[in-house]
Short mmCIF file of N, CA, C and O in Angstrom, two decimals:
data_model
loop_
_atom_site.label_atom_id
_atom_site.label_comp_id
_atom_site.label_asym_id
_atom_site.label_seq_id
_atom_site.Cartn_x
_atom_site.Cartn_y
_atom_site.Cartn_z
N MET A 53 15.20 32.04 -142.67
CA MET A 53 15.90 30.78 -142.65
C MET A 53 16.72 30.66 -141.36
O MET A 53 17.45 31.57 -141.00
N ARG A 54 16.58 29.56 -140.68
CA ARG A 54 17.30 29.33 -139.43
C ARG A 54 18.70 28.82 -139.73
O ARG A 54 18.90 28.01 -140.61
N ARG A 55 19.64 29.30 -138.95
CA ARG A 55 21.01 28.81 -139.06
C ARG A 55 21.14 27.51 -138.31
O ARG A 55 20.64 27.37 -137.19
N LYS A 56 21.79 26.58 -138.92
CA LYS A 56 22.04 25.31 -138.27
C LYS A 56 23.21 25.47 -137.30
O LYS A 56 24.27 25.95 -137.68
N ARG A 57 23.00 25.10 -136.07
CA ARG A 57 24.05 25.20 -135.07
C ARG A 57 24.94 23.96 -135.15
O ARG A 57 24.46 22.84 -135.14
N THR A 58 26.22 24.21 -135.25
CA THR A 58 27.14 23.07 -135.29
C THR A 58 27.66 22.81 -133.88
O THR A 58 27.87 23.73 -133.10
N THR A 59 27.82 21.58 -133.57
CA THR A 59 28.31 21.18 -132.26
C THR A 59 29.76 20.78 -132.38
O THR A 59 30.12 19.97 -133.21
N GLU A 60 30.58 21.38 -131.54
CA GLU A 60 31.99 21.03 -131.51
C GLU A 60 32.21 19.93 -130.48
O GLU A 60 31.83 20.07 -129.32
N TRP A 61 32.81 18.87 -130.92
CA TRP A 61 33.15 17.77 -130.03
C TRP A 61 34.61 17.89 -129.61
O TRP A 61 35.45 18.30 -130.40
N GLY A 62 34.87 17.56 -128.38
CA GLY A 62 36.23 17.58 -127.86
C GLY A 62 36.26 16.84 -126.55
O GLY A 62 35.36 16.05 -126.24
N PHE A 63 37.26 17.12 -125.74
CA PHE A 63 37.46 16.39 -124.49
C PHE A 63 37.59 17.36 -123.33
O PHE A 63 38.23 18.40 -123.44
N ILE A 64 37.00 16.98 -122.22
CA ILE A 64 37.22 17.64 -120.94
C ILE A 64 38.14 16.69 -120.16
O ILE A 64 37.92 15.48 -120.15
N TYR A 65 39.15 17.26 -119.53
CA TYR A 65 40.07 16.40 -118.78
C TYR A 65 40.32 16.93 -117.38
O TYR A 65 40.17 18.11 -117.11
N CYS A 66 40.70 16.01 -116.53
CA CYS A 66 41.24 16.32 -115.22
C CYS A 66 42.61 15.67 -115.21
O CYS A 66 42.73 14.46 -115.33
N MET A 67 43.63 16.49 -115.11
CA MET A 67 45.01 16.02 -115.19
C MET A 67 45.66 16.11 -113.81
O MET A 67 45.46 17.08 -113.09
N ARG A 68 46.38 15.08 -113.47
CA ARG A 68 47.13 15.05 -112.21
C ARG A 68 48.62 15.10 -112.51
O ARG A 68 49.07 14.58 -113.51
N HIS A 69 49.36 15.69 -111.61
CA HIS A 69 50.81 15.77 -111.71
C HIS A 69 51.40 14.99 -110.54
O HIS A 69 51.05 15.24 -109.38
N ASP A 70 52.26 14.04 -110.84
CA ASP A 70 52.85 13.18 -109.80
C ASP A 70 53.51 13.96 -108.66
O ASP A 70 53.53 13.49 -107.54
N GLY A 71 54.06 15.13 -108.96
CA GLY A 71 54.81 15.87 -107.96
C GLY A 71 53.98 16.81 -107.11
O GLY A 71 54.51 17.46 -106.23
N LEU A 72 52.67 16.87 -107.33
CA LEU A 72 51.81 17.76 -106.56
C LEU A 72 50.95 16.97 -105.59
O LEU A 72 50.79 15.76 -105.71
N ASN A 73 50.36 17.68 -104.64
CA ASN A 73 49.45 17.04 -103.69
C ASN A 73 48.30 16.36 -104.43
O ASN A 73 47.92 16.78 -105.51
N GLU A 74 47.74 15.35 -103.80
CA GLU A 74 46.64 14.61 -104.42
C GLU A 74 45.40 15.47 -104.62
O GLU A 74 44.52 15.13 -105.40
N ASP A 75 45.31 16.59 -103.91
CA ASP A 75 44.12 17.43 -104.03
C ASP A 75 44.33 18.60 -105.00
O ASP A 75 43.67 19.62 -104.89
N THR A 76 45.22 18.45 -105.95
CA THR A 76 45.45 19.48 -106.96
C THR A 76 45.31 18.86 -108.35
O THR A 76 45.99 17.90 -108.67
N CYS A 77 44.41 19.44 -109.15
CA CYS A 77 44.14 18.92 -110.50
C CYS A 77 44.09 20.07 -111.50
O CYS A 77 43.71 21.18 -111.17
N LYS A 78 44.47 19.75 -112.71
CA LYS A 78 44.34 20.69 -113.83
C LYS A 78 43.10 20.25 -114.60
O LYS A 78 43.01 19.11 -115.06
N ILE A 79 42.15 21.14 -114.74
CA ILE A 79 40.91 20.83 -115.45
C ILE A 79 40.83 21.72 -116.67
O ILE A 79 40.89 22.95 -116.57
N GLY A 80 40.74 21.10 -117.84
CA GLY A 80 40.72 21.86 -119.07
C GLY A 80 40.02 21.11 -120.19
O GLY A 80 39.34 20.11 -119.96
N SER A 81 40.23 21.60 -121.40
CA SER A 81 39.62 20.96 -122.57
C SER A 81 40.61 20.93 -123.71
O SER A 81 41.57 21.70 -123.74
N THR A 82 40.38 20.02 -124.64
CA THR A 82 41.26 19.87 -125.79
C THR A 82 40.53 19.12 -126.90
O THR A 82 39.59 18.38 -126.64
N GLU A 83 41.00 19.32 -128.11
CA GLU A 83 40.51 18.52 -129.23
C GLU A 83 41.35 17.26 -129.40
O GLU A 83 40.87 16.26 -129.91
N ASP A 84 42.60 17.33 -128.95
CA ASP A 84 43.55 16.23 -129.14
C ASP A 84 44.22 15.88 -127.82
O ASP A 84 45.22 16.50 -127.43
N PRO A 85 43.69 14.90 -127.09
CA PRO A 85 44.25 14.57 -125.77
C PRO A 85 45.71 14.13 -125.79
O PRO A 85 46.46 14.46 -124.88
N ASP A 86 46.11 13.40 -126.82
CA ASP A 86 47.51 12.95 -126.89
C ASP A 86 48.46 14.13 -127.05
O ASP A 86 49.48 14.21 -126.36
N ALA A 87 48.13 15.05 -127.93
CA ALA A 87 48.96 16.23 -128.14
C ALA A 87 49.00 17.11 -126.89
O ALA A 87 50.04 17.65 -126.53
N ARG A 88 47.86 17.22 -126.21
CA ARG A 88 47.79 18.05 -125.00
C ARG A 88 48.68 17.46 -123.90
O ARG A 88 49.39 18.18 -123.20
N LEU A 89 48.66 16.15 -123.75
CA LEU A 89 49.49 15.50 -122.73
C LEU A 89 50.97 15.64 -123.06
O LEU A 89 51.79 15.91 -122.18
N ARG A 90 51.31 15.50 -124.34
CA ARG A 90 52.72 15.69 -124.75
C ARG A 90 53.17 17.12 -124.43
O ARG A 90 54.27 17.34 -123.92
N LYS A 91 52.32 18.09 -124.71
CA LYS A 91 52.67 19.49 -124.44
C LYS A 91 52.84 19.71 -122.93
O LYS A 91 53.77 20.39 -122.50
N ALA A 92 51.94 19.15 -122.13
CA ALA A 92 52.01 19.32 -120.67
C ALA A 92 53.28 18.70 -120.09
O ALA A 92 53.85 19.21 -119.14
N ASN A 93 53.72 17.60 -120.68
CA ASN A 93 54.88 16.91 -120.14
C ASN A 93 56.20 17.39 -120.72
O ASN A 93 57.25 17.11 -120.16
N GLY A 94 56.17 18.10 -121.82
CA GLY A 94 57.42 18.58 -122.41
C GLY A 94 58.36 17.42 -122.70
O GLY A 94 57.96 16.38 -123.19
N ASN A 95 59.60 17.59 -122.34
CA ASN A 95 60.60 16.55 -122.51
C ASN A 95 60.66 15.70 -121.24
O ASN A 95 61.21 16.14 -120.23
N PRO A 96 60.09 14.49 -121.25
CA PRO A 96 60.02 13.70 -120.03
C PRO A 96 61.35 13.34 -119.40
O PRO A 96 61.42 13.06 -118.22
N THR A 97 62.42 13.36 -120.16
CA THR A 97 63.72 13.02 -119.58
C THR A 97 64.23 14.13 -118.67
O THR A 97 65.12 13.91 -117.85
N ASP A 98 63.67 15.35 -118.82
CA ASP A 98 64.08 16.48 -117.99
C ASP A 98 63.31 16.56 -116.67
O ASP A 98 63.62 17.38 -115.84
N ARG A 99 62.28 15.75 -116.51
CA ARG A 99 61.40 15.89 -115.36
C ARG A 99 61.29 14.59 -114.56
O ARG A 99 61.08 13.54 -115.14
N PRO A 100 61.36 14.70 -113.25
CA PRO A 100 61.16 13.50 -112.44
C PRO A 100 59.69 13.11 -112.31
O PRO A 100 59.36 11.99 -111.98
N TYR A 101 58.77 14.07 -112.55
CA TYR A 101 57.34 13.82 -112.39
C TYR A 101 56.63 14.04 -113.72
O TYR A 101 57.07 14.82 -114.55
N MET A 102 55.51 13.36 -113.88
CA MET A 102 54.75 13.45 -115.13
C MET A 102 53.30 13.80 -114.87
O MET A 102 52.75 13.49 -113.82
N ASN A 103 52.69 14.43 -115.86
CA ASN A 103 51.25 14.67 -115.85
C ASN A 103 50.56 13.44 -116.42
O ASN A 103 51.06 12.81 -117.35
N LYS A 104 49.40 13.10 -115.86
CA LYS A 104 48.60 11.98 -116.34
C LYS A 104 47.13 12.37 -116.27
O LYS A 104 46.72 13.13 -115.40
N TYR A 105 46.33 11.80 -117.18
CA TYR A 105 44.90 12.04 -117.12
C TYR A 105 44.28 11.18 -116.03
O TYR A 105 44.47 9.97 -115.99
N ALA A 106 43.53 11.80 -115.14
CA ALA A 106 42.75 11.08 -114.15
C ALA A 106 41.32 10.89 -114.68
O ALA A 106 40.68 9.89 -114.39
N ILE A 107 40.87 11.86 -115.44
CA ILE A 107 39.55 11.81 -116.08
C ILE A 107 39.72 12.35 -117.50
O ILE A 107 40.37 13.37 -117.70
N LEU A 108 39.14 11.68 -118.46
CA LEU A 108 39.14 12.14 -119.85
C LEU A 108 37.81 11.73 -120.44
O LEU A 108 37.50 10.55 -120.52
N LYS A 109 37.01 12.73 -120.82
CA LYS A 109 35.67 12.43 -121.31
C LYS A 109 35.38 13.23 -122.57
O LYS A 109 35.58 14.44 -122.61
N ARG A 110 34.92 12.54 -123.61
CA ARG A 110 34.54 13.19 -124.87
C ARG A 110 33.14 13.76 -124.72
O ARG A 110 32.22 13.06 -124.30
N VAL A 111 33.00 15.05 -125.05
CA VAL A 111 31.72 15.75 -124.87
C VAL A 111 31.46 16.69 -126.05
O VAL A 111 32.39 17.10 -126.75
N SER A 112 30.21 17.06 -126.21
CA SER A 112 29.87 18.09 -127.19
C SER A 112 30.02 19.45 -126.51
O SER A 112 29.99 19.55 -125.29
N ASP A 113 30.17 20.49 -127.31
CA ASP A 113 30.32 21.86 -126.79
C ASP A 113 31.38 21.94 -125.70
O ASP A 113 31.19 22.55 -124.65
N TYR A 114 32.51 21.32 -125.96
CA TYR A 114 33.55 21.17 -124.92
C TYR A 114 34.09 22.50 -124.41
O TYR A 114 34.41 22.62 -123.23
N LYS A 115 34.18 23.52 -125.25
CA LYS A 115 34.71 24.81 -124.80
C LYS A 115 33.74 25.49 -123.82
O LYS A 115 34.15 26.04 -122.80
N ARG A 116 32.45 25.41 -124.14
CA ARG A 116 31.44 25.99 -123.26
C ARG A 116 31.40 25.24 -121.94
O ARG A 116 31.32 25.83 -120.87
N ARG A 117 31.48 23.92 -122.02
CA ARG A 117 31.45 23.11 -120.79
C ARG A 117 32.66 23.38 -119.91
O ARG A 117 32.55 23.40 -118.69
N GLU A 118 33.81 23.59 -120.51
CA GLU A 118 35.01 23.91 -119.72
C GLU A 118 34.78 25.21 -118.94
O GLU A 118 35.09 25.28 -117.75
N LYS A 119 34.23 26.22 -119.60
CA LYS A 119 33.96 27.49 -118.92
C LYS A 119 32.98 27.31 -117.77
O LYS A 119 33.14 27.90 -116.70
N LEU A 120 31.95 26.51 -118.00
CA LEU A 120 30.97 26.24 -116.93
C LEU A 120 31.62 25.54 -115.74
O LEU A 120 31.39 25.91 -114.59
N ILE A 121 32.45 24.55 -116.03
CA ILE A 121 33.13 23.82 -114.95
C ILE A 121 34.07 24.74 -114.19
O ILE A 121 34.10 24.75 -112.96
N HIS A 122 34.83 25.56 -114.91
CA HIS A 122 35.74 26.50 -114.24
C HIS A 122 34.96 27.46 -113.35
O HIS A 122 35.40 27.80 -112.24
N GLY A 123 33.79 27.90 -113.82
CA GLY A 123 32.95 28.78 -113.00
C GLY A 123 32.45 28.10 -111.74
O GLY A 123 32.45 28.67 -110.65
N MET A 124 32.03 26.84 -111.87
CA MET A 124 31.54 26.08 -110.73
C MET A 124 32.63 25.81 -109.70
O MET A 124 32.35 25.71 -108.51
N LEU A 125 33.87 25.73 -110.16
CA LEU A 125 34.99 25.40 -109.26
C LEU A 125 35.84 26.61 -108.90
O LEU A 125 36.92 26.45 -108.32
N SER A 126 35.37 27.81 -109.20
CA SER A 126 36.20 29.01 -109.01
C SER A 126 36.72 29.17 -107.58
O SER A 126 37.82 29.67 -107.38
N GLU A 127 35.96 28.73 -106.59
CA GLU A 127 36.41 28.87 -105.20
C GLU A 127 37.61 27.98 -104.88
O GLU A 127 38.30 28.18 -103.89
N PHE A 128 37.87 26.98 -105.74
CA PHE A 128 38.98 26.05 -105.53
C PHE A 128 40.20 26.38 -106.38
O PHE A 128 41.19 25.65 -106.36
N LYS A 129 40.13 27.46 -107.14
CA LYS A 129 41.20 27.83 -108.07
C LYS A 129 42.52 28.10 -107.34
O LYS A 129 42.54 28.75 -106.31
N VAL A 130 43.60 27.58 -107.89
CA VAL A 130 44.94 27.83 -107.35
C VAL A 130 45.41 29.16 -107.92
O VAL A 130 45.42 29.35 -109.13
N GLU A 131 45.79 30.06 -107.05
CA GLU A 131 46.23 31.39 -107.48
C GLU A 131 47.72 31.38 -107.79
O GLU A 131 48.47 30.61 -107.22
N GLY A 132 48.13 32.24 -108.70
CA GLY A 132 49.53 32.37 -109.03
C GLY A 132 49.77 32.36 -110.52
O GLY A 132 48.85 32.18 -111.32
N GLN A 133 50.99 32.55 -110.91
CA GLN A 133 51.37 32.61 -112.31
C GLN A 133 51.13 31.26 -113.00
O GLN A 133 51.48 30.21 -112.50
N ASN A 134 50.51 31.32 -114.17
CA ASN A 134 50.25 30.13 -115.01
C ASN A 134 49.40 29.07 -114.33
O ASN A 134 49.54 27.90 -114.60
N ASN A 135 48.51 29.47 -113.44
CA ASN A 135 47.66 28.51 -112.74
C ASN A 135 46.21 28.61 -113.18
O ASN A 135 45.31 28.28 -112.43
N GLU A 136 45.97 29.04 -114.41
CA GLU A 136 44.61 29.31 -114.85
C GLU A 136 43.69 28.09 -114.85
O GLU A 136 42.49 28.23 -114.76
N GLU A 137 44.21 26.91 -114.90
CA GLU A 137 43.36 25.72 -114.94
C GLU A 137 43.63 24.76 -113.77
O GLU A 137 43.13 23.65 -113.77
N TRP A 138 44.38 25.20 -112.79
CA TRP A 138 44.69 24.33 -111.65
C TRP A 138 43.74 24.63 -110.50
O TRP A 138 43.47 25.78 -110.18
N PHE A 139 43.24 23.55 -109.89
CA PHE A 139 42.26 23.67 -108.82
C PHE A 139 42.67 22.79 -107.65
O PHE A 139 43.22 21.70 -107.83
N LYS A 140 42.41 23.29 -106.45
CA LYS A 140 42.67 22.54 -105.21
C LYS A 140 41.45 21.67 -104.97
O LYS A 140 40.52 22.03 -104.26
N ILE A 141 41.43 20.52 -105.65
CA ILE A 141 40.28 19.63 -105.62
C ILE A 141 40.74 18.21 -105.91
O ILE A 141 41.65 18.01 -106.71
N THR A 142 40.13 17.23 -105.26
CA THR A 142 40.49 15.84 -105.51
C THR A 142 39.85 15.37 -106.82
O THR A 142 38.87 15.94 -107.29
N VAL A 143 40.39 14.31 -107.38
CA VAL A 143 39.82 13.73 -108.59
C VAL A 143 38.40 13.27 -108.33
O VAL A 143 37.51 13.48 -109.16
N ASP A 144 38.16 12.65 -107.18
CA ASP A 144 36.81 12.19 -106.86
C ASP A 144 35.81 13.33 -106.86
O ASP A 144 34.69 13.20 -107.35
N LYS A 145 36.20 14.46 -106.30
CA LYS A 145 35.30 15.62 -106.27
C LYS A 145 35.11 16.21 -107.67
O LYS A 145 34.05 16.70 -108.01
N ALA A 146 36.14 16.11 -108.48
CA ALA A 146 36.05 16.64 -109.87
C ALA A 146 35.08 15.81 -110.71
O ALA A 146 34.51 16.32 -111.67
N ARG A 147 34.92 14.56 -110.39
CA ARG A 147 34.00 13.71 -111.16
C ARG A 147 32.61 14.27 -111.10
O ARG A 147 31.82 14.23 -111.91
#
């Protein structure tokens, strides 16, 4: 008997931060884009800059696709503490 493969649906995003250069984006995945954006922004009254979605796309197998995208963009990865999803890449190039 064959196992039925279930497909997980979620979102791939490219997030921009107002206070960073235009060529820096956070690329990741989430099941809940609103909750993810709230978490990224924390308490907005404490910050002069905000994170915003530049690209938000609903896809199947979103976790696998995120890993593939991160692999394809590894040469653009921003190094440093807590920079696991930040890339030195423009939104246009991320598309």
